[in-house]
PDB file of C-alpha atoms in Angstrom:
ATOM      1  CA  HIS A   1      11.981  -0.265  15.859  1.00  0.00           C
ATOM      2  CA  ASP A   2       8.470   1.091  16.253  1.00  0.00           C
ATOM      3  CA  ARG A   3       5.819  -0.392  13.952  1.00  0.00           C
ATOM      4  CA  LYS A   4       5.730   3.311  12.304  1.00  0.00           C
ATOM      5  CA  SER A   5       9.337   3.403  11.368  1.00  0.00           C
ATOM      6  CA  VAL A   6       9.244  -0.038  10.264  1.00  0.00           C
ATOM      7  CA  LEU A   7       6.149   0.765   8.199  1.00  0.00           C
ATOM      8  CA  ALA A   8       8.142   3.697   6.352  1.00  0.00           C
ATOM      9  CA  ASP A   9      10.800   1.142   5.697  1.00  0.00           C
ATOM     10  CA  CYS A  10       8.432  -0.974   4.365  1.00  0.00           C
ATOM     11  CA  LEU A  11       6.758   1.321   1.990  1.00  0.00           C
ATOM     12  CA  LYS A  12      10.112   2.421   0.720  1.00  0.00           C
ATOM     13  CA  LYS A  13      10.614  -1.225  -0.560  1.00  0.00           C
ATOM     14  CA  LEU A  14       7.277  -1.347  -2.576  1.00  0.00           C
ATOM     15  CA  ASN A  15       7.817  -1.462  -6.498  1.00  0.00           C
ATOM     16  CA  ALA A  16       6.903   2.435  -8.072  1.00  0.00           C
ATOM     17  CA  ASN A  17       3.361   1.332  -8.977  1.00  0.00           C
ATOM     18  CA  ASP A  18       2.439  -0.133  -5.593  1.00  0.00           C
ATOM     19  CA  ALA A  19       3.899   2.982  -4.049  1.00  0.00           C
ATOM     20  CA  GLN A  20       2.101   5.208  -6.173  1.00  0.00           C
ATOM     21  CA  LEU A  21      -1.160   3.429  -5.549  1.00  0.00           C
ATOM     22  CA  ILE A  22      -0.700   3.760  -1.778  1.00  0.00           C
ATOM     23  CA  GLN A  23       0.499   7.551  -1.717  1.00  0.00           C
ATOM     24  CA  THR A  24      -2.459   8.437  -3.935  1.00  0.00           C
ATOM     25  CA  ARG A  25      -5.157   6.542  -1.808  1.00  0.00           C
ATOM     26  CA  TYR A  26      -3.646   7.479   1.632  1.00  0.00           C
ATOM     27  CA  PHE A  27      -1.380  10.112   1.504  1.00  0.00           C
ATOM     28  CA  HIS A  28      -3.325  12.160  -0.852  1.00  0.00           C
ATOM     29  CA  GLY A  29      -6.924  10.630   0.400  1.00  0.00           C
ATOM     30  CA  GLN A  30      -7.951  10.413  -3.161  1.00  0.00           C
ATOM     31  CA  PRO A  31     -11.195   8.302  -3.631  1.00  0.00           C
ATOM     32  CA  VAL A  32     -10.942   4.882  -4.993  1.00  0.00           C
ATOM     33  CA  LYS A  33     -13.379   5.554  -7.577  1.00  0.00           C
ATOM     34  CA  ASP A  34     -11.053   8.515  -8.876  1.00  0.00           C
ATOM     35  CA  ILE A  35      -8.021   6.247  -8.615  1.00  0.00           C
ATOM     36  CA  ALA A  36      -9.978   3.715 -10.793  1.00  0.00           C
ATOM     37  CA  THR A  37     -10.948   6.419 -13.478  1.00  0.00           C
ATOM     38  CA  SER A  38      -7.479   7.734 -13.715  1.00  0.00           C
ATOM     39  CA  LEU A  39      -5.963   4.301 -14.167  1.00  0.00           C
ATOM     40  CA  ASP A  40      -8.908   3.410 -16.514  1.00  0.00           C
ATOM     41  CA  ARG A  41      -9.541   0.401 -14.245  1.00  0.00           C
ATOM     42  CA  SER A  42     -12.554  -0.681 -12.316  1.00  0.00           C
ATOM     43  CA  ILE A  43     -13.305   0.075  -8.855  1.00  0.00           C
ATOM     44  CA  HIS A  44     -13.067  -3.607  -7.852  1.00  0.00           C
ATOM     45  CA  ALA A  45      -9.491  -3.900  -9.582  1.00  0.00           C
ATOM     46  CA  VAL A  46      -8.176  -1.079  -7.574  1.00  0.00           C
ATOM     47  CA  TYR A  47      -9.619  -2.385  -4.504  1.00  0.00           C
ATOM     48  CA  ARG A  48      -8.053  -5.803  -5.146  1.00  0.00           C
ATOM     49  CA  GLU A  49      -4.764  -3.924  -6.017  1.00  0.00           C
ATOM     50  CA  LEU A  50      -5.029  -2.368  -2.435  1.00  0.00           C
ATOM     51  CA  VAL A  51      -5.588  -5.486  -0.552  1.00  0.00           C
ATOM     52  CA  ARG A  52      -2.703  -6.994  -2.193  1.00  0.00           C
ATOM     53  CA  VAL A  53      -0.470  -4.142  -1.373  1.00  0.00           C
ATOM     54  CA  HIS A  54      -1.783  -4.287   2.308  1.00  0.00           C
ATOM     55  CA  GLY A  55      -0.771  -7.859   2.436  1.00  0.00           C
ATOM     56  CA  LEU A  56       2.709  -7.133   1.180  1.00  0.00           C
ATOM     57  CA  LEU A  57       2.910  -4.339   3.949  1.00  0.00           C
ATOM     58  CA  SER A  58       1.600  -6.245   6.192  1.00  0.00           C
ATOM     59  CA  ARG A  59       3.929  -9.348   6.013  1.00  0.00           C
ATOM     60  CA  CYS A  60       6.805  -6.807   5.749  1.00  0.00           C
ATOM     61  CA  VAL A  61       6.080  -5.170   8.904  1.00  0.00           C
ATOM     62  CA  GLU A  62       5.479  -8.574  10.745  1.00  0.00           C
ATOM     63  CA  ARG A  63       8.965 -10.021   9.487  1.00  0.00           C
ATOM     64  CA  SER A  64      10.656  -6.824  10.478  1.00  0.00           C
ATOM     65  CA  MET A  65       9.225  -6.713  13.943  1.00  0.00           C
ATOM     66  CA  THR A  66       9.810 -10.275  14.536  1.00  0.00           C
ATOM     67  CA  LYS A  67      13.507  -9.694  13.497  1.00  0.00           C
ATOM     68  CA  GLY A  68      13.675  -6.961  16.010  1.00  0.00           C
ATOM     69  CA  ILE A  69      12.704  -8.761  18.990  1.00  0.00           C
TER      70      ILE A  69
END
């Protein structure tokens, strides 16, 4: 598997809220400030969530890539 397909698989494993956050931020390009406003959360809280989800995705990709070797 290449990294892109592994990442796509990992994205499918996220819970609905995490997946929505990633889609809104990266696929739709919505600024964090706007996401924070729409979720009624602080910008800092949204960044914290993004960092947490990045960690989940990173670990998932690394695990999957290691298994594939």
